[in-house]
Coordinates of C-alpha atoms in Angstrom, one line a residue:
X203 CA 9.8 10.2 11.0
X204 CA 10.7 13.3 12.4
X205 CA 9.5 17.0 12.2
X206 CA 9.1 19.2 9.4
X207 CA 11.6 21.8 11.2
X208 CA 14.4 18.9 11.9
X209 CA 14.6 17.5 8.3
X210 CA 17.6 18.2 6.2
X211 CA 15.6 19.2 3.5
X212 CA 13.6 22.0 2.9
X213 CA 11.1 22.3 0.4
X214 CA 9.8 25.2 -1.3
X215 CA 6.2 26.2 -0.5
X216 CA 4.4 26.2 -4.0
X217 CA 1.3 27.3 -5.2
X218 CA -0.3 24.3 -7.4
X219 CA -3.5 24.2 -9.1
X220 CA -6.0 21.2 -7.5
X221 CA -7.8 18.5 -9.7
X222 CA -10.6 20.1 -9.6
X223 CA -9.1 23.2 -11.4
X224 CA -7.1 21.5 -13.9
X225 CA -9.9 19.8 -15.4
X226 CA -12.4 22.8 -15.4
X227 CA -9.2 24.4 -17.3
X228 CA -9.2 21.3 -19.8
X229 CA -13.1 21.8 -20.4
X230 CA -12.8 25.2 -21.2
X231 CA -9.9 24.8 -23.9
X232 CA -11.8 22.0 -25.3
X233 CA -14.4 24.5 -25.9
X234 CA -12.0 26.5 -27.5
X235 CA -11.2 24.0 -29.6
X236 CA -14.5 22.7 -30.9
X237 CA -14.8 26.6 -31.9
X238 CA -11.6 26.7 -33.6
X239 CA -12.5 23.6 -36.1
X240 CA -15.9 23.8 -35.6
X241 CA -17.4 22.1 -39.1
X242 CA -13.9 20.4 -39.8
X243 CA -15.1 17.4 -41.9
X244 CA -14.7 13.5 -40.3
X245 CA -15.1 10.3 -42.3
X246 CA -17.9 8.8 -42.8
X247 CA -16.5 5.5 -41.7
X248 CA -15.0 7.2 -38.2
X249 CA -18.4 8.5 -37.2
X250 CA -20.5 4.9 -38.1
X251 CA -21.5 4.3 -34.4
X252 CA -22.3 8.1 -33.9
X253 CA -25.4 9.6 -34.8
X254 CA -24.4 13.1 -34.9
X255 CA -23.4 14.6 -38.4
X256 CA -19.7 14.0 -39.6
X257 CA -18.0 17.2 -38.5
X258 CA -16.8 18.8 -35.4
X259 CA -19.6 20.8 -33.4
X260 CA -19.2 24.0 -32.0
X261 CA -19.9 23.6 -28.2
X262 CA -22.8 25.9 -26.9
X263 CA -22.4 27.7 -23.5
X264 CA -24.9 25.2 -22.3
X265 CA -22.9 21.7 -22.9
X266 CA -20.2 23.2 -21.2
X267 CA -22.0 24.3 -17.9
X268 CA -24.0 21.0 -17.8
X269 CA -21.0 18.9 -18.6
X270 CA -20.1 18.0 -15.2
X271 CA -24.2 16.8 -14.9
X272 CA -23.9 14.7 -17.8
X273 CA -20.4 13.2 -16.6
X274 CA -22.4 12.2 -13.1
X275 CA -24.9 10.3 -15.4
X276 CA -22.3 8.8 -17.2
X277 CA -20.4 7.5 -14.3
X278 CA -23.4 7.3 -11.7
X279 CA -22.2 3.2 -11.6
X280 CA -18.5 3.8 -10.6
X281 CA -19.8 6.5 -8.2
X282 CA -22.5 4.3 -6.3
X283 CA -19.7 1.5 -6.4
X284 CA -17.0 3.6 -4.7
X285 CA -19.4 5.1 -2.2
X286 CA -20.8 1.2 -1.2
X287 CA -17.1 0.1 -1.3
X288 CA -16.0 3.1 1.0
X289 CA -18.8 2.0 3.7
X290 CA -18.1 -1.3 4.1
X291 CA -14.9 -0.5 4.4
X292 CA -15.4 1.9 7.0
X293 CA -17.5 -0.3 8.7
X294 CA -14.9 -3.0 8.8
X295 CA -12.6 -0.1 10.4
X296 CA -15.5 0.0 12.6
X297 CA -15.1 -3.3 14.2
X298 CA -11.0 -2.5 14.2
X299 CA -9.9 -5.3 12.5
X300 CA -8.0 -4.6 10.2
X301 CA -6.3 -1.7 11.7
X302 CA -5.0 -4.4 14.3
X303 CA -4.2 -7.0 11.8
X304 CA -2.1 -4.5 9.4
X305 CA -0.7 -3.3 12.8
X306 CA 0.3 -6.7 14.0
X307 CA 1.4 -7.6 10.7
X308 CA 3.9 -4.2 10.3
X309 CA 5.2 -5.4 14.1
X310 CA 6.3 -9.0 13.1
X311 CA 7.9 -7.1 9.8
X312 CA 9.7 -5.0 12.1
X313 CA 12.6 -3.2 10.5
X314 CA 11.8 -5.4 7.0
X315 CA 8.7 -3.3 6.3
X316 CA 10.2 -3.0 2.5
X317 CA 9.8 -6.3 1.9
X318 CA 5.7 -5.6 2.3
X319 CA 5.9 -3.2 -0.6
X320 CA 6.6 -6.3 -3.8
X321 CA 3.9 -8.0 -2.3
X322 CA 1.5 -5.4 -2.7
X323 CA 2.9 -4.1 -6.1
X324 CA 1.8 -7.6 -7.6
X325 CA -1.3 -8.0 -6.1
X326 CA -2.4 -4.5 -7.6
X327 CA -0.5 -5.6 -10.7
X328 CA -2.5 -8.7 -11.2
X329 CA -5.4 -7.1 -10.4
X330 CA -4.8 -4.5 -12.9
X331 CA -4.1 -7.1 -15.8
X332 CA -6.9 -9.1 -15.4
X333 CA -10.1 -6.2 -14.6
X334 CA -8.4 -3.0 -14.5
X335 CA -8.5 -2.5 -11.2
X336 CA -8.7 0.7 -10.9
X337 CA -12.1 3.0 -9.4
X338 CA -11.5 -0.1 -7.3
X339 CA -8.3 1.0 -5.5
X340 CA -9.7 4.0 -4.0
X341 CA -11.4 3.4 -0.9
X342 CA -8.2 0.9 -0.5
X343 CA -5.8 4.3 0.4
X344 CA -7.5 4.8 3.8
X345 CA -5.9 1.4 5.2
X346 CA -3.2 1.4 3.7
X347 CA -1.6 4.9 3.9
X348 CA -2.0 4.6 8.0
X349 CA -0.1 1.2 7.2
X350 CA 2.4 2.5 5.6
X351 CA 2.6 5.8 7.2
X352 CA 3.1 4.0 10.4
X353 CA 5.9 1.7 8.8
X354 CA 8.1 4.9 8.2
X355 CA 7.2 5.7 4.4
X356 CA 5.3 8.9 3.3
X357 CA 2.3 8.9 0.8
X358 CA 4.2 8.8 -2.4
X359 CA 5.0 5.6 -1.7
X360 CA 1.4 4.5 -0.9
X361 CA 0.3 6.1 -4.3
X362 CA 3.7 4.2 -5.5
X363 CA 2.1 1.0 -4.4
X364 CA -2.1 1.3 -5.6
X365 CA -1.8 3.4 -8.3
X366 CA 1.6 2.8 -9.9
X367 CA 1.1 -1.0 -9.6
X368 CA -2.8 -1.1 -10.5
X369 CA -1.8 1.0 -13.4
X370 CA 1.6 -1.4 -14.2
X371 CA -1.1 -4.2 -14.3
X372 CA -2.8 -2.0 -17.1
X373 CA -0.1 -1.6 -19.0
X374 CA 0.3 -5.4 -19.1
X375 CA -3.4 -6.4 -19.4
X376 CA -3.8 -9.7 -20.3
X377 CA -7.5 -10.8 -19.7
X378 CA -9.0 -7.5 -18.8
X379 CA -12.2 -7.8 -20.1
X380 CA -12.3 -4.0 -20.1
X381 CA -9.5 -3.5 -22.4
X382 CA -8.3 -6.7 -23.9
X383 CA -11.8 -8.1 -24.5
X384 CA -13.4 -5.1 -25.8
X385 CA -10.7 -4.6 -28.1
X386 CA -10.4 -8.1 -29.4
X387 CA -14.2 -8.1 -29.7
X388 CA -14.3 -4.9 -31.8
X389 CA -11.3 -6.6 -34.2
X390 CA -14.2 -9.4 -34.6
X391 CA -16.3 -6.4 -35.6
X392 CA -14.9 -6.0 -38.3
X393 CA -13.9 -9.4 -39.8
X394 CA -10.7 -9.7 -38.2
X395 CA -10.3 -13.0 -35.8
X396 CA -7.4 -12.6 -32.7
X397 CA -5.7 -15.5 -30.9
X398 CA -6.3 -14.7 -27.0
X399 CA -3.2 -17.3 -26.0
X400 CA -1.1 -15.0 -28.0
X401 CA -2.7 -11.7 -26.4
X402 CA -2.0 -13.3 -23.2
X403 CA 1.6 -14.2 -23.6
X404 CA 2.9 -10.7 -25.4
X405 CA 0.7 -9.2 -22.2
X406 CA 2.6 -11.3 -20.2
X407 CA 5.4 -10.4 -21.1
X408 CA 5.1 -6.4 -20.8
X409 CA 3.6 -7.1 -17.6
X410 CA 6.6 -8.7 -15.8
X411 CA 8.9 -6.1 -17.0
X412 CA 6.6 -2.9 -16.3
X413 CA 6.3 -5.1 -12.4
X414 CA 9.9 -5.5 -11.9
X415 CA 10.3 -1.6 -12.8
X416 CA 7.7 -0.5 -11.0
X417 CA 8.9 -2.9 -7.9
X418 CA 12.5 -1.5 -8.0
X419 CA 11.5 2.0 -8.5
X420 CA 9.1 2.1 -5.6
X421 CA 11.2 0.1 -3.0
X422 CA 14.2 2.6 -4.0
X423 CA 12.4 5.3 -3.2
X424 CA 10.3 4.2 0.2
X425 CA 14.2 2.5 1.4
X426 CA 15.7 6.5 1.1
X427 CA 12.6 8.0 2.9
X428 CA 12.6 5.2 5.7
X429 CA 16.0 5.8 6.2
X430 CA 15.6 10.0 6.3
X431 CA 12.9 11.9 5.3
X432 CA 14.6 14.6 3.6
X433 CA 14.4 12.7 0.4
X434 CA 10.8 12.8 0.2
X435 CA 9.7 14.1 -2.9
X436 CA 6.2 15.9 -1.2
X437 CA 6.3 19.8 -0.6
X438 CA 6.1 21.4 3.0
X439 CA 2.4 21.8 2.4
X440 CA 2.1 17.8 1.6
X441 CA 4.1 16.6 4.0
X442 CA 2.5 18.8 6.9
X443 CA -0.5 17.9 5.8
X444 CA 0.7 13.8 5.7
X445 CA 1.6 14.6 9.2
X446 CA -0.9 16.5 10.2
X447 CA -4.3 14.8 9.1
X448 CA -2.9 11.0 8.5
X449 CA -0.7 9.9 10.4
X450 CA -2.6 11.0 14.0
X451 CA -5.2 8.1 12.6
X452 CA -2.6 5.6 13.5
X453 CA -4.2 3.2 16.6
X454 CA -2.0 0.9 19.2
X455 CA -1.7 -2.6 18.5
X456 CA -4.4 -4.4 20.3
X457 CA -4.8 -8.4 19.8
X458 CA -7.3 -9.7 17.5
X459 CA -10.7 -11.3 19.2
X460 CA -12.9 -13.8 17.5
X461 CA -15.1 -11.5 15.8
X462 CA -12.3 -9.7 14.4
X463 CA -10.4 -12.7 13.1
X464 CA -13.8 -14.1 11.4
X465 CA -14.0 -10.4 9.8
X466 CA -10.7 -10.4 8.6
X467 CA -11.6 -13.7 7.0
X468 CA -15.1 -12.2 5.0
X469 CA -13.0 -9.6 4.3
X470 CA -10.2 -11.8 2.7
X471 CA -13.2 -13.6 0.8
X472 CA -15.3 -10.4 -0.3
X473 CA -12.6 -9.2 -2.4
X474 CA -11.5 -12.6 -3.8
X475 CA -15.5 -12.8 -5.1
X476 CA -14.8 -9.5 -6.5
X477 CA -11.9 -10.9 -8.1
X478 CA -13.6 -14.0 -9.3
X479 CA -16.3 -12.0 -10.9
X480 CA -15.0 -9.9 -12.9
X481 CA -12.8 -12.2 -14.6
X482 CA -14.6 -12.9 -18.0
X483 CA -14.8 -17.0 -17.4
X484 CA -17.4 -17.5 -20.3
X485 CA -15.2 -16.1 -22.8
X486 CA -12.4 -18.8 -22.0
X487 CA -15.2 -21.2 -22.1
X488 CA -14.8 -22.1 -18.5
X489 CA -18.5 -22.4 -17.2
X490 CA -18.3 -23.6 -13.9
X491 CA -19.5 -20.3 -12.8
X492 CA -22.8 -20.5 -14.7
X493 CA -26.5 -21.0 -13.2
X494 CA -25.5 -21.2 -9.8
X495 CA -23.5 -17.8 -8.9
X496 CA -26.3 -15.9 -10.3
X497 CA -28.5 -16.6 -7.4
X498 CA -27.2 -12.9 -6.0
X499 CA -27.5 -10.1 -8.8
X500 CA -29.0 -12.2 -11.4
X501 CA -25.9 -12.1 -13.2
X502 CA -23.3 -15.1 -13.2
X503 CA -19.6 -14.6 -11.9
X504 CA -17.2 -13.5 -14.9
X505 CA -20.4 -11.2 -15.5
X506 CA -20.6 -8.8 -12.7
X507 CA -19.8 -5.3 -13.1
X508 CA -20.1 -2.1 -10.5
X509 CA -24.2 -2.7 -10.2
X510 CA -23.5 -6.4 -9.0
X511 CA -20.4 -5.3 -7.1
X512 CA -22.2 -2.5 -5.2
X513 CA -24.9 -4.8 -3.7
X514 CA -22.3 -7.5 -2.9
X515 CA -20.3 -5.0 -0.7
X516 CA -23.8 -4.2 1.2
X517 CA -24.6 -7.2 2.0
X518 CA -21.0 -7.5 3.2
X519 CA -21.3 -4.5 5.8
X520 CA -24.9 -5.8 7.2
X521 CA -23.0 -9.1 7.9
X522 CA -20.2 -8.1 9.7
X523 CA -21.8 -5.4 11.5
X524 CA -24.1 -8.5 12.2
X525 CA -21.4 -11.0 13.4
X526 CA -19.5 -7.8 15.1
X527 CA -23.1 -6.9 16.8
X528 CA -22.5 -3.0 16.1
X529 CA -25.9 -2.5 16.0
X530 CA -28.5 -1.2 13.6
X531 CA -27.3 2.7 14.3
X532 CA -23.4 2.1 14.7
X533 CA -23.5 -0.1 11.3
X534 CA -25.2 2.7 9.4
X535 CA -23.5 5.3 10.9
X536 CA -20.1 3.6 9.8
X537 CA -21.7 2.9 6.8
X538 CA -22.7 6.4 5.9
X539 CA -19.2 8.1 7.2
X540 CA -17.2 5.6 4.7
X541 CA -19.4 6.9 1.7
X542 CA -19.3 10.6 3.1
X543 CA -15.2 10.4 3.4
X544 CA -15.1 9.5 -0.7
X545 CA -17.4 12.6 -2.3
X546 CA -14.6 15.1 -3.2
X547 CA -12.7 11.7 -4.8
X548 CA -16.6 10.6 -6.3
X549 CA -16.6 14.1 -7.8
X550 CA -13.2 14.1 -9.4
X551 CA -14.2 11.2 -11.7
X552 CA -17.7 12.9 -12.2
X553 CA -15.9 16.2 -13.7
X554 CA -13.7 13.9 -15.8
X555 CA -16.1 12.2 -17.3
X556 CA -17.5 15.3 -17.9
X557 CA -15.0 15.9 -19.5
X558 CA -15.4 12.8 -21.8
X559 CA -18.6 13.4 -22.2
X560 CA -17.6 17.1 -23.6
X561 CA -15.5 15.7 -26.7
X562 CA -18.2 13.4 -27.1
X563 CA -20.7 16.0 -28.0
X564 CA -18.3 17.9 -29.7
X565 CA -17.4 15.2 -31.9
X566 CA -13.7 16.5 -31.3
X567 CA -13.0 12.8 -30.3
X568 CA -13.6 11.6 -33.6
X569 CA -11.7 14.2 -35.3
X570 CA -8.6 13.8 -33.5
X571 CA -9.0 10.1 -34.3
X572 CA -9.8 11.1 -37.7
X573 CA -6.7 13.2 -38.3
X574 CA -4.5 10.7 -36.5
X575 CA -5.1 7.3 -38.7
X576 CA -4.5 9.8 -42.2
X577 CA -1.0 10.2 -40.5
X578 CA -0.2 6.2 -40.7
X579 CA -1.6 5.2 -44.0
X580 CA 1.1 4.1 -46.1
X581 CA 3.7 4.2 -43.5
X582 CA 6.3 0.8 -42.9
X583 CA 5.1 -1.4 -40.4
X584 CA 8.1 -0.3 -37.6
X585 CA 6.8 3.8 -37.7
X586 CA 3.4 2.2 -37.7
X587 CA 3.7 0.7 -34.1
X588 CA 5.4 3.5 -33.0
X589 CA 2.8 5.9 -33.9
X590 CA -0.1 4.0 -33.1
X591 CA 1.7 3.8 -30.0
X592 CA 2.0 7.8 -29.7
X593 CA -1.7 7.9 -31.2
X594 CA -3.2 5.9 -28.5
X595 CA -1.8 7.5 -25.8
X596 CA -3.2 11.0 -26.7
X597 CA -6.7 9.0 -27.7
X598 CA -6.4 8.0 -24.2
X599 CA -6.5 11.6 -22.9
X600 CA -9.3 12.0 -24.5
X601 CA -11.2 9.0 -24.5
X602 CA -10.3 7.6 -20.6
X603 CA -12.9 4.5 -20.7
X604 CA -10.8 1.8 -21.7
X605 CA -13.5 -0.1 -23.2
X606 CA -15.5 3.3 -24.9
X607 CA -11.1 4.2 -26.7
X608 CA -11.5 0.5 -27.6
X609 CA -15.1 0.5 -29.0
X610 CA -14.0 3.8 -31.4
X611 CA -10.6 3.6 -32.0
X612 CA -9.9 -0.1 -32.8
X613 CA -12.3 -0.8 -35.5
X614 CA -9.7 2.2 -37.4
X615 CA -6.6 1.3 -35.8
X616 CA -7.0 -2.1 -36.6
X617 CA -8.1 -2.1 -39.6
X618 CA -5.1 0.1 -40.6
X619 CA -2.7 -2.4 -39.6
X620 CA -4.3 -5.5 -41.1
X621 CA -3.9 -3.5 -44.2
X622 CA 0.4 -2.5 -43.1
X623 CA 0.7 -6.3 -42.3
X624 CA 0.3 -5.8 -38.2
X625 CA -0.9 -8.4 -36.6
X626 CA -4.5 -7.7 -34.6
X627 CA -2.8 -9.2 -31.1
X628 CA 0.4 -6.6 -31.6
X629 CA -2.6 -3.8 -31.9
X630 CA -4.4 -5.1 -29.1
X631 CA -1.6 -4.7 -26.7
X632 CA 0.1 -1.2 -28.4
X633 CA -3.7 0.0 -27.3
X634 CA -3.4 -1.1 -23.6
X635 CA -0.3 -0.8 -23.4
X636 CA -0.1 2.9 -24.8
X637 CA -3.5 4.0 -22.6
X638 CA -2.4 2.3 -19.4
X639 CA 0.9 5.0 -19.6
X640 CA -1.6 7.4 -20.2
X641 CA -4.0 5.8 -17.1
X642 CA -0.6 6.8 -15.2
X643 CA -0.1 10.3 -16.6
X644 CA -3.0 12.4 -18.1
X645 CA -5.4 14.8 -16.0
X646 CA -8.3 12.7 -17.4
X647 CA -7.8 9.7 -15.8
X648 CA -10.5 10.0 -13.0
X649 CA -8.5 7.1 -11.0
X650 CA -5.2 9.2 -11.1
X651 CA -6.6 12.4 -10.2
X652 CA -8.8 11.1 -7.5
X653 CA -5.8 8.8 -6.2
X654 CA -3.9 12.2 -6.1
X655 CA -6.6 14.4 -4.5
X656 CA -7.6 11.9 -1.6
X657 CA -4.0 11.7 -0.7
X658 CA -3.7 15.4 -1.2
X659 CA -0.5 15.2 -3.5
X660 CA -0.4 18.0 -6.8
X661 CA -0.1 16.8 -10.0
X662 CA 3.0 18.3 -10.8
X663 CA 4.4 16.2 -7.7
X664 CA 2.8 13.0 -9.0
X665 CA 4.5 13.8 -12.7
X666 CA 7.4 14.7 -10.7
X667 CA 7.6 11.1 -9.1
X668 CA 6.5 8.9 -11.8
X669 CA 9.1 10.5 -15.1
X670 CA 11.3 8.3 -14.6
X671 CA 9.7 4.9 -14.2
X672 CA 7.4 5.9 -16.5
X673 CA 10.0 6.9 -19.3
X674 CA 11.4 3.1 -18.6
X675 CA 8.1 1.8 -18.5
X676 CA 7.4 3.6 -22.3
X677 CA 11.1 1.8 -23.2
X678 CA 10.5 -1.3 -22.6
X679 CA 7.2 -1.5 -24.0
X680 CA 8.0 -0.5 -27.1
X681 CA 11.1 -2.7 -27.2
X682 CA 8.8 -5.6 -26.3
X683 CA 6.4 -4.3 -29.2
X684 CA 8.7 -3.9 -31.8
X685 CA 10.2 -7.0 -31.5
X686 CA 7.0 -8.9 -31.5
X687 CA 6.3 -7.1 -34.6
X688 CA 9.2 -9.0 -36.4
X689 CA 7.9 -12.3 -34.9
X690 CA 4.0 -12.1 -35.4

């Protein structure tokens, strides 16, 4: 790859402002904002799944300074999740077995290590559009950037590859029970029916565009930095630090043994469980699931979620550090590293939730939603999408949770286009489609700014990277949408 001092480009040392920062700095003017319209009235009908009085609330010293407590209670699931995830990993990376698969893969790939990057794309794309893989992806970056990093690339191209294409698959949701299914179940809510073949097609649809982008962008980019670094988008401090703390990690290629290979292979089967589970099989009536795979967590697959999840990778570890015979302190040392490694990342989502949890209490979230539907009442069914669109996507950067913006915002949304002649599938997918750009973009996202912060890329070089697909990826969607609205 080269030496910072021999590359043909130089560029300019910056200060930038860390996650961590930026969202304290959102907090704060959200504070300043429940001030500013503190007793603005909200409808009645807006707040009727709060319990709080029907105006914005002035936020006291205290919610702000225990906002980042709350946001740890509100998101102490996805935190134990990502910490059990992290350790098995790291015990896998224990036994060095999939450092010497990905290795001996990357060798047989030799000089056609671009042709690994589609592959990946759609396999976090389809995990994207059917459970939203996200929180999911990011004890994922410590294999894969030494992968990647060894193949030539630099870390925008890993975060090109998880996050981009896990967020593409958002965008596109189809059967993500997170997004899809808690929108279409708040529709029935309110007396309005949606046709799930229909949801899945017109998801379909944007999800093989936004792929193809996202697949062309991101191979574009990693063939220009394999081929000379200089085009690499990271600052001097990003890329000495890519060179300085990653790619040192980067082991020979040794031969898998027996052990390894039957690791590789519960490793191969622990995530396709994970993908099994979270599918939402009851709701397509498939129950072949049912009674049996309960056995574990109580719960069947299709019903798992991070609590199920957790205890599934545990057991995991113990087994392969079993099989591997690493030995009761080896396996919980590995075990406890992995979750140690993820605890700036685990705090990341903990201060955006906080954040959440802030216009939650604040009842600014309502508000904004509020002010936004007044805007669309009345308007012709082609401004409709395209606000709803633009609507969305700022609800988004308020409201992250896919399923807690769907829960509030559809029952309003929905109902307004019923009433404009919108049909409730377009709505469904102008909601994921719309917070899936936002997923990709906005400071809230705990999954994009913890995806940026493990990797130690600023925001501004993430924004930097992602305009343009992203503008494409906004295009096309709202192509795609606006003709279905002359169809449906």
């Amino acid at each position: 790859m080269g030496t910072v001092s021999l590359r043909e480009k130089e560029h300019r040392k910056k200060l930038s402002l860390t996650s961590f920062s930026i969202l304290y700095i959102l907090q704060i003017l959200l504070v300043l904002s429940s001030l500013l319209f503190a007793g603005s009235p909200i409808a009645e009908e807006i707040m009727m799944s709060k319990d709080s009085i029907a105006q914005v609330i002035p936020a006291k010293f205290s919610v702000f300074y225990m906002a980042t407590f709350n946001g740890f209670k509100n998101a102490m699931d996805i935190a134990i999740f990502i910490f059990m995830l992290s350790g098995f990993i790291n015990v896998v990376n224990e036994t060095e077995a999939l450092s010497s698969s990905l290795n001996s893969s990357l060798n047989k790939l030799k000089g056609r290590e671009l042709y690994l990057l589609p592959i990946l794309i759609i396999f976090f794309a389809i995990g994207g559009t059917t459970f939203g893989f996200g929180e999911e992806t990011i004890p994922l970056y410590g294999i894969l950037t030494a992968a990647l990093l060894a193949a030539g690339f630099d870390t925008m191209v890993v975060l090109g590859v998880v996050l981009l294409g896990s967020g593409v698959g958002i965008v596109g949701s189809t059967i993500n029970p997170f997004s899809t299914g808690v929108a279409m179940d708040s529709l029935k809510g309110i007396g309005i029916d949606t046709n799930a073949g229909i949801i899945f097609g017109l998801g379909g649809i944007v999800l093989l565009f936004a792929t193809i982008i996202t697949i062309i962008y991101v191979m574009g980019y990693a063939k220009k930095v394999k081929s000379n670094m200089k085009f690499s988008i990271l600052s001097e401090s990003e890329y000495s630090h890519m060179n300085e703390n990653i790619k040192k990690d980067n082991k020979e290629i040794k031969s898998l043994t027996k052990s390894q290979k039957i690791t590789m292979y519960i490793f191969g089967f622990s995530f396709l469980v994970m993908f099994i589970s979270l599918i939402p099989w009851q709701k397509f009536n498939i129950n072949i699931f049912d009674n049996w795979s309960n056995i574990l967590t109580g719960e069947p697959w299709g019903q798992w979620y991070f609590g199920d999840l957790s205890m599934w990778f545990l057991s995991i570890a113990i087994l392969i550090g079993i099989i591997c015979k690493l030995g009761e302190e080896k396996l919980i040392e590995a075990f406890m590293q992995g979750a140690k490694d993820v605890i700036p990342v685990v705090m990341i989502i903990v201060v955006s939730r906080g954040t959440s949890v802030l216009m939650s209490d604040t009842n600014l979230d309502m508000f904004i939603l509020d002010r936004a539907s007044h805007l669309l009442q009345g308007v012709s069914p082609v401004i409709f999408v395209l606000g709803s669109y633009i609507i969305f996507f700022f609800l988004s950067i308020l409201i992250p949770s896919s399923s807690g913006l769907a829960y509030v915002s559809m029952p309003i949304m929905g109902g307004l286009g019923h009433n404009v002649g919108i049909s409730p599938e377009l709505m469904v997918i102008i909601y994921v489609s719309a917070h899936g750009i936002a997923h990709l973009t906005c400071p809230t996202s705990g999954v994009l700014m913890a995806s940026i912060e493990i990797n130690k890329i600023s925001y501004g070089t993430w924004l930097k990277f992602v305009k343009k697909p992203v503008m494409l990826l906004i295009s096309v969607s709202l192509i795609i949408l606006l003709s279905a609205n002359f169809i449906l």
